[in-house]
Amino acid sequence: MSIDTRTPVSVPPRSPARRAQDGGSAGERGLNAVSHGLLVVWVLLGVVPLLWAVLTSFKSDREIFTSPWSPPTEWHFENFVRAWTTANIGRYFINSAIVVCAAVVLVMLLGAMVAYVLARYEFPGRNAIYYTFVAGMTFPIFLALVPLFFVVQNLGMLGTYHGLILVYTAYALPFTVFFLTSFFRTLPGALVEAAMLDGCSHSGAFFRIMLPLARPGMISVGILNFLGLWNQFLLPLVLMPDQERYVLSQGLAVLAANQGYRSDWSALFAGLVIALLPVLAVYIAFQRRIQDGLAVGALK
Amino acid sequence: MRYGKYRFVASFLAIPLLLYIVFVVSPYLQAIYISMTDWRGFSPNRNFIGLANYAELLGDGRFWRAMWHNALLLIVVPVVTLGIALFLATMTTVAGRRGSVGHGGVRGSRFYQVVFVFPHVVPLVIAGVLFGFFYNPEAGLLNGLLRLVGFDWLTRAWLGDTTFALPAVMAVLIWSFVGFFYIVLSAAMKSLPTDVFEAAVLDGAGGFRTFVSITIPMLTDSLKTSYIYLGILMLDCFALLQVMLPDGGPDGSTEVVAQYLYRAAFTEGRFGYASAIGVALCLVTLVLAIVVLRMGRRERVEF
C-alpha cells in the first residue's frame, strides 16, 4: 500500500554538522539522518494541509482553481464574513457551542457523581452498574441509531437543543464514568472521613472536598469530551433535522455537498477554518493535559 | 457515621442512570428486537419475523461488498497507522541515545510531540471536506503537485476512480489517526523499565535490534488494545465517507456497512433490516476483539 508515496512535500536536507553532535557510531549516523528526515516528513504532512486550508480561505474563488499552490495575491477577509452570515456558519457555530457546552457541563457533573459513588461506596449492584456503563464504550453507536431516533421522537425532543444535549450527555457518560471512577479511587479518603466527623453530609463532602480534589482529572476528561462532542457528526445528522439548529459539522457537510450547485469555495474554506479554530485553540492551550489524559484513558 | 448512605447513593445515581437507560441501554436492547421484525418505520404495525432479516442479509450482495470494504479498512488502516505511530513513538521516546541509557527521544522530541497530534484534533468531517478538495481533479493540491513535478500521467480524479477511491480514503484515515496512537504508544514506551534498555545497550544491541527484540515484545498488549480500538473505529467510519463520498463512491466502490445501514434506515425506511445490519456489525466487532485478544497470548512478556 503506497500511502506515503504521494506526499505533497519534500525532505529538506539536514546539515551533517548538527547530526555529528548527537554522537553515535558512523554506521548509525546515516540511519539516524534518514529517520530524522521521516519525522520531518510527517510533521509537514500534518501541518501542510492545515496551512493550505488557512491560506485557501483567504483566496478568491478564481484563485482557488487557477493556482492551488500559491499564497493569495490579495487577502479576502470578506470570505469569513460571507461564511459567517450568508453560509450560516455563524448560526451553526453558535448551535454547536450551545449544545456542546451544555452537554459537557452536564456530563461532567453527572459523570462525577456516578463515578464518586461507584468508587467510594459499597452497595448492592455496584459492579453491575459499573459494567453497564463500561459496556457502553464498546458497542458501536450504529446499532442504537434507529431506536434512538424513535426514543427521541417519542419524547418530543427531535430537532431540539435539549434533546441533543441529553443524548450527547448520555453517550459521553460511559467514558467519563470509566475514567473518573479510577481517578476518584486514587484520592485520599481520610479527608472525607474527617469532614464527616465534623458533621459534613455525604453530598457536602463530595461538592466541597472531593470535587475540588478531582480537578486535574475533571479537566482532562472535560477537554476530551469537548473535542469529541464538537466533532460529533452522526448523532446530529439523525436527531437534528431542523436546519435552523444544525451543528457545525452537519452544516459544513451540507455546505460541502451543495458546492456543486452554488460553488462558493472560498466561503466553504473560511467556514472550515472557523470550525477548526476552537478545537485547535483548546488543543494548543491544554496539549499537555490532553496527552496525559489520552494516554491514561487509552491504556488503563 | 454512614448515616443515610443509601439515600445519598440513590440520589446521586438516579438522574444519570435514568438518562443512560433511556438514551443508551434501551436503544441497544430495542435494536436487537427490531432486527427480528419487518418494521418499515412510520407505520405502527410491525410483525415478528424471527431471523428472516438475517437470512436476507446472508444473500445480500451489496451488504457483503460493504463488509468487504470494511474488512479492507480493518486490515490496511490499522497496520499502516500503528506502523507509522510505532516508528514515530520510538524515535521520540527511546531512540535517542543520551550517554549509555538508551532511553529518551531524539532532538526536538518535545516539538514533534505537539505537532504530530495536530491532524488528530481536526474533526473527521473537516478532514473529509479538506481532502475531498485535496483530491479534486482540477484544483486539487495532489494533482497540482503531480503536474508541478512533471508526473502528469499520474493525475486522475482520485475519488472518481473505482481503484483509487478507497485507498484515497484510507490515506486520510491514516493521516487522521496516527496522532492518537502516537500518544498511546509513546506513553506505553515511557512506562517500560529503563534497565532493560540499558542492558541492551551494554550488550551492544543497535537501535534496530533493540526495537525488534525489546520494544515490540514489551508493547504487545498496548498494540493489541490499539488494534481493537482502531478496528472498532474502522467498522464504523461513517463521518468521513459520508462527507467525502456520500453516494458510496464511484459505482458503490467505497460504500461501507455503516453507510448501507444509514441508507436502509433513513432513506428506504427499512428499520428492521437496518437494525439487523447493526447487530451483524456489532457481532463482527465482538469477534474481532476476541480474535485479537487471543492471538499470540503466549508471547506475553512480564515486567
Coordinates of C-alpha atoms in Angstrom, one line a residue:
Chain A
M1 CA 0.0 0.0 0.0
S2 CA 1.7 3.1 -1.1
I3 CA 0.2 5.7 1.1
D4 CA 3.2 7.8 1.8
T5 CA 4.4 8.0 -1.8
R6 CA 2.1 10.8 -2.8
T7 CA 3.2 13.2 -0.1
P8 CA 3.0 16.8 -1.2
V9 CA 6.3 17.6 0.4
S10 CA 10.0 17.0 0.0
V11 CA 12.5 16.3 2.7
P12 CA 14.7 19.3 3.5
P13 CA 18.4 18.3 3.6
R14 CA 19.8 18.3 7.1
S15 CA 23.2 19.7 7.9
P16 CA 25.7 17.0 8.7
A17 CA 27.4 19.2 11.3
R18 CA 24.3 19.1 13.6
R19 CA 23.9 15.4 13.3
A20 CA 27.5 14.8 14.4
Q21 CA 26.8 16.4 17.7
D22 CA 24.4 13.7 18.6
G23 CA 27.2 11.2 18.7
G24 CA 26.6 7.6 17.8
S25 CA 28.7 5.3 15.5
A26 CA 29.4 6.3 12.0
G27 CA 27.2 3.5 10.7
E28 CA 24.2 4.5 12.7
R29 CA 24.6 8.2 11.7
G30 CA 23.3 7.6 8.2
L31 CA 20.3 5.7 9.5
N32 CA 19.6 8.5 12.0
A33 CA 19.6 11.1 9.3
V34 CA 17.0 9.0 7.4
S35 CA 14.9 8.5 10.5
H36 CA 15.1 12.2 11.3
G37 CA 14.1 13.0 7.8
L38 CA 11.0 10.8 8.2
L39 CA 10.0 12.7 11.3
V40 CA 10.2 15.9 9.4
V41 CA 8.1 14.5 6.6
W42 CA 5.4 13.5 9.0
V43 CA 5.4 17.0 10.5
L44 CA 5.0 18.5 7.1
L45 CA 2.3 16.0 6.2
G46 CA 0.4 17.0 9.3
V47 CA 0.8 20.8 9.0
V48 CA 0.8 21.5 5.3
P49 CA -2.9 20.5 4.6
L50 CA -3.9 22.7 7.5
L51 CA -1.8 25.7 6.4
W52 CA -3.1 25.2 2.9
A53 CA -6.7 25.3 4.2
V54 CA -6.0 28.6 6.1
L55 CA -4.3 30.2 3.0
T56 CA -7.1 29.0 0.7
S57 CA -9.7 30.5 2.9
F58 CA -8.3 34.0 2.1
K59 CA -8.3 33.4 -1.7
S60 CA -10.9 34.3 -4.2
D61 CA -12.8 31.5 -5.9
R62 CA -10.9 32.1 -9.2
E63 CA -7.6 31.9 -7.5
I64 CA -8.5 28.6 -5.7
F65 CA -9.0 27.0 -9.0
T66 CA -6.2 28.6 -11.1
S67 CA -3.3 28.5 -8.6
P68 CA -3.9 26.0 -5.8
W69 CA -0.3 26.2 -4.6
S70 CA 0.5 29.9 -4.4
P71 CA -0.4 32.1 -1.5
P72 CA -3.3 34.5 -2.0
T73 CA -2.4 37.6 -4.0
E74 CA -5.0 39.6 -2.2
W75 CA -6.2 38.7 1.3
H76 CA -10.0 38.3 1.1
F77 CA -11.1 38.7 4.6
E78 CA -14.7 39.1 3.4
N79 CA -14.7 35.3 2.8
F80 CA -15.1 34.9 6.6
V81 CA -17.8 37.4 6.8
R82 CA -19.7 35.7 4.0
A83 CA -19.2 32.3 5.5
W84 CA -20.4 33.5 8.9
T85 CA -23.5 35.2 7.6
T86 CA -24.6 34.1 4.2
A87 CA -23.4 30.5 4.5
N88 CA -24.9 30.3 8.0
I89 CA -21.7 29.1 9.6
G90 CA -22.2 31.7 12.4
R91 CA -25.5 30.2 13.3
Y92 CA -24.1 26.6 13.2
F93 CA -21.2 27.7 15.3
I94 CA -23.5 29.1 18.0
N95 CA -25.7 26.0 17.8
S96 CA -22.6 23.8 18.3
A97 CA -21.4 26.0 21.2
I98 CA -24.7 25.8 23.0
V99 CA -25.2 22.1 22.6
V100 CA -21.6 21.1 23.3
C101 CA -21.0 23.4 26.3
A102 CA -24.3 22.4 28.0
A103 CA -23.6 18.7 27.3
V104 CA -20.0 18.9 28.7
V105 CA -21.1 20.7 31.9
L106 CA -23.9 18.2 32.4
V107 CA -21.9 15.1 31.7
M108 CA -19.0 16.3 33.9
L109 CA -21.4 16.9 36.8
L110 CA -23.4 13.7 36.4
G111 CA -20.4 11.6 35.5
A112 CA -18.5 12.8 38.5
M113 CA -21.5 12.0 40.8
V114 CA -21.8 8.4 39.4
A115 CA -18.0 7.9 39.5
Y116 CA -17.7 9.1 43.0
V117 CA -20.5 6.9 44.3
L118 CA -19.1 3.9 42.4
A119 CA -15.5 4.5 43.6
R120 CA -16.2 5.3 47.2
Y121 CA -19.4 3.4 48.4
E122 CA -20.2 -0.2 48.8
F123 CA -23.7 -1.1 47.8
P124 CA -25.5 -3.9 46.1
G125 CA -25.5 -3.8 42.3
R126 CA -22.4 -1.5 42.3
N127 CA -20.5 -3.8 39.9
A128 CA -23.5 -4.3 37.6
I129 CA -23.9 -0.5 37.3
Y130 CA -20.2 0.0 36.6
Y131 CA -20.1 -2.7 33.9
T132 CA -23.3 -1.4 32.3
F133 CA -21.6 1.9 31.9
V134 CA -18.3 0.5 30.6
A135 CA -20.1 -1.7 28.1
G136 CA -21.5 1.5 26.6
M137 CA -18.0 2.4 25.4
T138 CA -17.6 -0.8 23.3
F139 CA -20.8 -1.0 21.3
P140 CA -21.0 0.9 18.0
I141 CA -23.5 3.8 18.1
F142 CA -24.8 2.5 14.9
L143 CA -26.6 -0.3 16.5
A144 CA -28.6 2.1 18.6
L145 CA -29.3 4.6 15.9
V146 CA -32.7 3.5 14.7
P147 CA -34.3 3.0 18.1
L148 CA -32.6 6.1 19.4
F149 CA -34.3 8.2 16.7
F150 CA -37.7 6.9 17.8
V151 CA -37.0 7.3 21.5
V152 CA -36.1 11.0 20.9
Q153 CA -39.0 11.5 18.6
N154 CA -41.5 9.9 21.1
L155 CA -40.2 12.2 23.9
G156 CA -40.9 15.1 21.5
M157 CA -37.2 16.1 21.5
L158 CA -36.4 15.6 17.8
G159 CA -34.7 18.7 16.4
T160 CA -34.4 20.5 19.8
Y161 CA -31.4 21.7 21.7
H162 CA -32.3 19.9 24.9
G163 CA -32.8 16.6 23.0
L164 CA -29.4 16.7 21.5
I165 CA -27.8 17.9 24.8
L166 CA -29.3 15.0 26.7
V167 CA -28.3 12.4 24.1
Y168 CA -24.7 13.8 23.9
T169 CA -24.6 13.7 27.7
A170 CA -25.8 10.1 27.8
Y171 CA -23.3 8.9 25.1
A172 CA -20.4 10.7 26.8
L173 CA -21.2 9.2 30.2
P174 CA -19.5 5.8 29.7
F175 CA -16.1 7.3 29.0
T176 CA -16.5 9.9 31.7
V177 CA -17.6 7.4 34.4
F178 CA -14.9 4.9 33.4
F179 CA -12.2 7.4 33.6
L180 CA -13.3 9.3 36.7
T181 CA -14.0 6.2 38.7
S182 CA -10.4 5.1 38.6
F183 CA -9.5 8.7 39.3
F184 CA -11.6 9.0 42.4
R185 CA -10.2 5.7 43.7
T186 CA -6.7 7.4 43.8
L187 CA -7.9 10.3 46.0
P188 CA -7.3 10.1 49.8
G189 CA -10.4 9.0 51.7
A190 CA -9.2 10.3 55.1
L191 CA -10.2 13.8 54.3
V192 CA -13.8 12.7 53.7
E193 CA -13.8 10.8 57.0
A194 CA -12.6 13.8 58.9
A195 CA -15.1 16.1 57.3
M196 CA -17.9 13.8 58.1
L197 CA -16.8 13.5 61.7
D198 CA -17.1 17.3 61.7
G199 CA -20.7 17.0 60.6
C200 CA -20.4 17.3 56.9
S201 CA -23.0 15.5 54.9
H202 CA -22.3 12.9 52.1
S203 CA -23.1 15.4 49.4
G204 CA -21.3 18.1 51.2
A205 CA -18.2 16.0 51.3
F206 CA -18.5 15.4 47.6
F207 CA -19.0 19.0 46.5
R208 CA -16.7 20.7 49.0
I209 CA -13.8 18.2 49.2
M210 CA -13.7 15.5 46.6
L211 CA -14.8 17.5 43.6
P212 CA -12.1 20.2 44.1
L213 CA -9.5 17.5 44.6
A214 CA -10.5 15.8 41.4
R215 CA -9.9 18.9 39.3
P216 CA -7.0 17.6 37.3
G217 CA -8.9 14.5 36.2
M218 CA -12.1 16.5 35.6
I219 CA -10.2 19.0 33.3
S220 CA -8.6 16.2 31.2
V221 CA -11.9 14.4 30.8
G222 CA -13.8 17.7 30.2
I223 CA -11.4 18.6 27.3
L224 CA -11.6 15.2 25.7
N225 CA -15.4 15.3 26.0
F226 CA -15.4 18.8 24.4
L227 CA -13.3 17.7 21.5
G228 CA -15.2 14.5 21.0
L229 CA -18.6 16.2 21.1
W230 CA -17.6 19.2 19.0
N231 CA -16.6 16.6 16.3
Q232 CA -19.8 14.6 16.6
F233 CA -21.5 14.1 13.2
L234 CA -23.7 11.0 13.3
L235 CA -25.9 11.9 16.2
P236 CA -26.9 15.4 15.0
L237 CA -27.3 14.0 11.5
V238 CA -30.1 11.8 12.7
L239 CA -31.5 13.8 15.6
M240 CA -31.3 17.4 14.3
P241 CA -33.4 17.6 11.1
D242 CA -34.2 21.3 11.7
Q243 CA -31.8 23.3 9.5
E244 CA -32.1 26.3 11.9
R245 CA -30.4 24.2 14.6
Y246 CA -27.8 22.3 12.6
V247 CA -24.5 21.9 14.4
L248 CA -21.2 22.9 12.8
S249 CA -20.1 19.6 11.4
Q250 CA -23.5 19.0 9.9
G251 CA -23.7 22.5 8.4
L252 CA -20.2 22.1 6.9
A253 CA -21.1 18.7 5.4
V254 CA -24.2 20.2 3.8
L255 CA -22.3 23.2 2.6
A256 CA -19.7 21.0 1.0
A257 CA -22.3 18.8 -0.6
N258 CA -24.0 21.8 -2.1
Q259 CA -20.9 23.1 -3.7
G260 CA -21.8 21.5 -7.0
Y261 CA -24.7 23.9 -7.4
R262 CA -23.7 27.1 -5.7
S263 CA -20.0 27.0 -5.7
D264 CA -18.7 29.4 -3.1
W265 CA -15.5 27.5 -2.3
S266 CA -13.8 30.4 -0.5
A267 CA -16.7 30.7 1.9
L268 CA -16.5 26.9 2.5
F269 CA -12.8 27.1 3.3
A270 CA -13.4 30.1 5.6
G271 CA -16.1 28.0 7.3
L272 CA -13.7 25.1 7.8
V273 CA -11.2 27.4 9.4
I274 CA -13.8 28.9 11.7
A275 CA -14.8 25.4 12.7
L276 CA -11.2 24.4 13.3
L277 CA -10.3 27.3 15.5
P278 CA -11.9 26.2 18.7
V279 CA -10.5 22.7 18.6
L280 CA -7.0 23.9 17.7
A281 CA -7.2 26.6 20.4
V282 CA -8.3 24.1 23.0
Y283 CA -5.6 21.6 21.9
I284 CA -2.8 24.1 22.0
A285 CA -3.9 25.6 25.3
F286 CA -4.2 22.2 27.0
Q287 CA -1.9 20.0 25.0
R288 CA 0.0 18.6 28.0
R289 CA -3.2 17.6 29.8
I290 CA -4.7 16.1 26.6
Q291 CA -1.7 13.9 26.0
D292 CA -1.7 12.7 29.6
G293 CA -5.4 12.2 29.6
L294 CA -5.4 10.3 26.3
A295 CA -2.6 8.1 27.4
V296 CA -4.2 7.2 30.7
G297 CA -7.6 6.7 29.3
A298 CA -6.5 4.6 26.5
L299 CA -4.1 2.3 28.4
K300 CA -5.9 1.6 31.6
Chain B
M1 CA -21.3 7.7 60.5
R2 CA -22.5 6.3 57.2
Y3 CA -25.8 7.9 58.0
G4 CA -28.3 8.0 55.1
K5 CA -25.8 6.3 52.9
Y6 CA -28.2 4.5 50.6
R7 CA -30.4 7.6 50.2
F8 CA -27.3 9.5 49.1
V9 CA -26.1 6.8 46.7
A10 CA -29.6 6.6 45.2
S11 CA -29.9 10.4 44.8
F12 CA -26.6 10.6 43.0
L13 CA -27.3 7.7 40.7
A14 CA -30.9 8.4 39.8
I15 CA -30.7 11.0 37.1
P16 CA -27.5 9.8 35.3
L17 CA -28.8 6.2 35.3
L18 CA -32.2 7.3 34.0
L19 CA -30.6 9.3 31.2
Y20 CA -28.3 6.4 30.4
I21 CA -31.0 3.8 30.4
V22 CA -33.4 5.8 28.2
F23 CA -30.9 7.0 25.6
V24 CA -28.2 4.3 25.5
V25 CA -29.3 1.0 27.1
S26 CA -32.9 0.9 25.8
P27 CA -32.0 1.7 22.1
Y28 CA -29.4 -1.1 22.1
L29 CA -31.8 -3.6 23.5
Q30 CA -34.6 -2.4 21.2
A31 CA -32.3 -2.7 18.2
I32 CA -32.0 -6.5 18.8
Y33 CA -35.8 -6.9 18.9
I34 CA -36.4 -4.6 15.9
S35 CA -33.9 -6.6 13.9
M36 CA -36.3 -9.5 14.1
T37 CA -39.3 -7.6 12.8
D38 CA -40.4 -6.4 9.3
W39 CA -40.8 -2.8 10.6
R40 CA -40.8 -0.3 7.8
G41 CA -40.7 2.7 10.0
F42 CA -43.5 5.2 10.2
S43 CA -46.4 2.7 10.3
P44 CA -47.2 1.3 13.8
N45 CA -47.6 -2.3 12.7
R46 CA -44.5 -4.5 12.9
N47 CA -44.5 -8.2 12.7
F48 CA -42.1 -10.5 14.4
I49 CA -40.3 -12.4 11.6
G50 CA -37.6 -14.1 13.6
L51 CA -34.3 -14.4 11.8
A52 CA -35.6 -13.6 8.3
N53 CA -33.7 -10.3 8.1
Y54 CA -30.5 -12.1 8.9
A55 CA -31.3 -14.7 6.3
E56 CA -31.8 -12.0 3.7
L57 CA -28.5 -10.3 4.9
L58 CA -26.6 -13.5 4.1
G59 CA -27.7 -13.4 0.5
D60 CA -27.4 -9.6 0.1
G61 CA -24.5 -8.9 -2.3
R62 CA -24.5 -5.2 -1.5
F63 CA -24.1 -5.9 2.2
W64 CA -21.2 -8.2 1.6
R65 CA -19.5 -5.8 -0.7
A66 CA -19.8 -3.1 2.0
M67 CA -18.5 -5.6 4.5
W68 CA -15.5 -6.3 2.2
H69 CA -14.7 -2.6 2.1
N70 CA -14.8 -2.6 5.9
A71 CA -12.5 -5.6 6.0
L72 CA -10.0 -3.8 3.8
L73 CA -10.1 -0.8 6.0
L74 CA -9.8 -3.0 9.0
I75 CA -6.6 -4.6 7.8
V76 CA -4.8 -1.9 5.9
V77 CA -5.5 1.2 8.1
P78 CA -4.6 -0.2 11.5
V79 CA -1.4 -1.9 10.2
V80 CA -0.1 1.2 8.5
T81 CA -1.3 3.6 11.2
L82 CA 0.2 1.5 14.0
G83 CA 3.4 1.0 12.0
I84 CA 3.9 4.8 11.5
A85 CA 2.8 5.6 15.1
L86 CA 5.2 3.0 16.4
F87 CA 8.1 4.4 14.4
L88 CA 7.4 8.0 15.4
A89 CA 6.9 7.0 19.1
T90 CA 10.2 5.0 19.1
M91 CA 12.1 7.9 17.6
T92 CA 10.8 10.4 20.1
T93 CA 10.8 8.3 23.3
V94 CA 13.5 5.6 23.1
A95 CA 15.7 6.1 20.0
G96 CA 17.9 9.0 21.3
R97 CA 21.0 7.7 23.0
R98 CA 21.9 10.1 25.7
G99 CA 25.0 8.5 27.3
S100 CA 24.5 4.8 27.7
V101 CA 20.9 4.9 29.0
G102 CA 19.4 4.2 25.6
H103 CA 16.1 5.8 26.7
G104 CA 14.8 9.2 25.7
G105 CA 13.9 10.7 22.4
V106 CA 15.9 12.3 19.6
R107 CA 16.5 16.0 19.4
G108 CA 13.3 18.2 19.2
S109 CA 11.1 15.4 20.5
R110 CA 9.1 17.9 22.5
F111 CA 8.2 19.8 19.3
Y112 CA 7.3 16.6 17.5
Q113 CA 5.0 15.5 20.3
V114 CA 2.9 18.6 19.9
V115 CA 2.8 18.7 16.1
F116 CA 2.2 15.0 15.5
V117 CA -1.2 15.3 17.2
F118 CA -2.5 18.2 15.1
P119 CA -4.2 16.0 12.4
H120 CA -6.0 14.0 15.1
V121 CA -7.5 17.2 16.5
V122 CA -9.1 18.0 13.1
P123 CA -12.7 16.7 13.1
L124 CA -13.2 14.0 10.6
V125 CA -15.9 16.0 8.9
I126 CA -13.5 18.8 8.3
A127 CA -10.7 16.4 7.2
G128 CA -13.3 15.0 4.8
V129 CA -14.1 18.3 3.2
L130 CA -10.5 19.3 3.1
F131 CA -9.2 16.1 1.5
G132 CA -12.2 16.0 -0.8
F133 CA -10.8 19.2 -2.3
F134 CA -7.2 17.9 -2.0
Y135 CA -8.1 15.1 -4.4
N136 CA -10.1 17.4 -6.7
P137 CA -9.1 16.6 -10.3
E138 CA -8.7 20.2 -11.5
A139 CA -8.0 22.4 -8.5
G140 CA -6.8 19.8 -6.0
L141 CA -3.4 20.0 -4.3
L142 CA -2.5 16.5 -5.2
N143 CA -2.9 16.8 -9.0
G144 CA -1.4 20.3 -8.8
L145 CA 1.8 18.8 -7.2
L146 CA 2.0 16.0 -9.7
R147 CA 1.8 18.5 -12.6
L148 CA 4.4 20.6 -10.9
V149 CA 6.9 17.8 -10.8
G150 CA 6.1 16.6 -14.3
F151 CA 4.2 13.4 -13.4
D152 CA 1.1 14.5 -15.5
W153 CA 0.3 10.9 -16.4
L154 CA -0.3 10.1 -12.7
T155 CA -3.0 12.7 -12.3
R156 CA -6.6 11.5 -12.1
A157 CA -9.9 12.1 -10.5
W158 CA -8.9 10.2 -7.4
L159 CA -12.2 10.0 -5.7
G160 CA -14.0 9.2 -9.0
D161 CA -11.8 6.2 -9.8
T162 CA -13.0 2.8 -8.7
T163 CA -9.5 1.6 -8.0
F164 CA -8.2 4.7 -6.2
A165 CA -11.2 6.0 -4.2
L166 CA -10.9 3.6 -1.3
P167 CA -7.1 3.9 -0.9
A168 CA -7.5 7.7 -1.1
V169 CA -10.0 7.5 1.9
M170 CA -7.6 5.2 3.7
A171 CA -4.8 7.7 3.4
V172 CA -7.0 10.3 5.1
L173 CA -7.9 7.9 7.9
I174 CA -4.3 7.1 8.4
W175 CA -3.4 10.8 8.4
S176 CA -6.0 11.4 11.0
F177 CA -5.4 8.5 13.4
V178 CA -1.6 8.3 13.6
G179 CA -1.5 11.2 16.1
F180 CA -3.7 9.5 18.6
F181 CA -1.9 6.2 18.5
Y182 CA 1.4 8.0 18.6
I183 CA 0.4 9.3 22.0
V184 CA -0.9 6.0 23.2
L185 CA 2.3 4.1 22.1
S186 CA 4.7 6.8 23.4
A187 CA 3.0 6.7 26.8
A188 CA 3.4 2.9 26.8
M189 CA 7.0 3.1 25.8
K190 CA 7.7 5.7 28.5
S191 CA 6.4 3.3 31.1
L192 CA 8.8 0.5 30.1
P193 CA 11.6 -0.2 32.6
T194 CA 14.8 1.7 31.7
D195 CA 17.2 -1.1 32.9
V196 CA 16.2 -3.4 30.1
F197 CA 17.3 -0.8 27.6
E198 CA 20.5 -0.2 29.5
A199 CA 21.2 -3.9 29.4
A200 CA 20.6 -4.0 25.7
V201 CA 23.0 -1.1 25.0
L202 CA 25.6 -2.8 27.2
D203 CA 25.2 -6.0 25.3
G204 CA 25.9 -4.0 22.1
A205 CA 22.5 -4.0 20.6
G206 CA 21.9 -1.4 18.0
G207 CA 18.9 0.8 17.6
F208 CA 17.0 -1.5 15.3
R209 CA 17.9 -4.6 17.3
T210 CA 16.7 -3.0 20.5
F211 CA 13.4 -2.1 18.7
V212 CA 12.7 -5.6 17.4
S213 CA 13.9 -7.6 20.5
I214 CA 12.9 -5.3 23.3
T215 CA 10.4 -2.6 22.5
I216 CA 8.0 -4.6 20.3
P217 CA 7.6 -7.7 22.6
M218 CA 7.0 -5.5 25.6
L219 CA 4.4 -3.4 23.8
T220 CA 2.3 -6.4 22.6
D221 CA -0.6 -5.6 25.0
S222 CA -0.8 -2.0 24.0
L223 CA -0.6 -2.8 20.3
K224 CA -3.5 -5.3 20.7
T225 CA -5.6 -2.8 22.5
S226 CA -4.9 -0.2 19.9
Y227 CA -5.7 -2.6 17.1
I228 CA -9.1 -3.4 18.7
Y229 CA -9.9 0.3 19.2
L230 CA -8.9 1.2 15.7
G231 CA -10.8 -1.8 14.4
I232 CA -14.0 -0.6 16.1
L233 CA -13.4 2.8 14.5
M234 CA -12.9 1.3 11.1
L235 CA -16.1 -0.8 11.3
D236 CA -17.9 2.5 12.0
C237 CA -16.0 5.0 9.9
F238 CA -19.2 6.8 8.7
A239 CA -18.5 10.5 9.1
L240 CA -15.5 10.7 6.7
L241 CA -17.0 8.5 4.0
Q242 CA -20.4 10.3 4.2
V243 CA -18.6 13.6 3.7
M244 CA -16.1 12.6 1.0
L245 CA -18.2 10.1 -0.9
P246 CA -21.8 10.5 0.1
D247 CA -23.2 8.2 -2.7
G248 CA -21.0 5.3 -1.7
G249 CA -18.2 6.3 -4.2
P250 CA -18.0 5.6 -7.9
D251 CA -20.2 2.7 -8.6
G252 CA -20.6 1.9 -4.9
S253 CA -16.9 1.1 -4.7
T254 CA -16.4 2.7 -1.3
E255 CA -19.7 2.1 0.5
V256 CA -19.2 0.7 4.0
V257 CA -21.6 -1.1 6.2
A258 CA -22.5 1.9 8.3
Q259 CA -23.5 3.9 5.2
Y260 CA -25.5 1.0 3.9
L261 CA -27.3 0.8 7.3
Y262 CA -27.9 4.5 7.3
R263 CA -29.4 4.3 3.8
A264 CA -31.6 1.3 4.6
A265 CA -33.0 3.0 7.7
F266 CA -33.4 6.7 6.8
T267 CA -33.7 6.6 3.0
E268 CA -35.6 3.4 2.4
G269 CA -37.3 3.2 5.8
R270 CA -36.4 -0.4 6.3
F271 CA -35.8 -0.2 10.0
G272 CA -36.0 -3.9 10.8
Y273 CA -33.4 -4.7 8.2
A274 CA -31.2 -1.8 9.2
S275 CA -31.2 -3.0 12.8
A276 CA -30.2 -6.5 11.6
I277 CA -27.2 -4.8 9.8
G278 CA -26.3 -3.1 13.0
V279 CA -26.4 -6.3 15.1
A280 CA -24.3 -8.0 12.5
L281 CA -21.8 -5.1 12.7
C282 CA -21.7 -5.4 16.4
L283 CA -21.1 -9.2 16.3
V284 CA -18.2 -8.7 13.9
T285 CA -16.8 -6.1 16.4
L286 CA -17.0 -8.6 19.2
V287 CA -15.5 -11.4 17.1
L288 CA -12.6 -9.1 16.1
A289 CA -12.0 -8.2 19.8
I290 CA -11.9 -11.8 20.9
V291 CA -9.7 -13.0 18.0
V292 CA -7.1 -10.2 18.5
L293 CA -7.1 -10.7 22.3
R294 CA -6.5 -14.4 21.9
M295 CA -3.9 -14.0 19.3
G296 CA -0.3 -14.7 20.5
R297 CA -1.3 -14.9 24.1
R298 CA 1.7 -17.0 25.0
E299 CA 4.1 -14.3 23.9
R300 CA 3.1 -12.1 26.7
V301 CA 6.1 -10.6 28.5
E302 CA 6.1 -9.9 32.2
F303 CA 7.9 -7.0 33.6

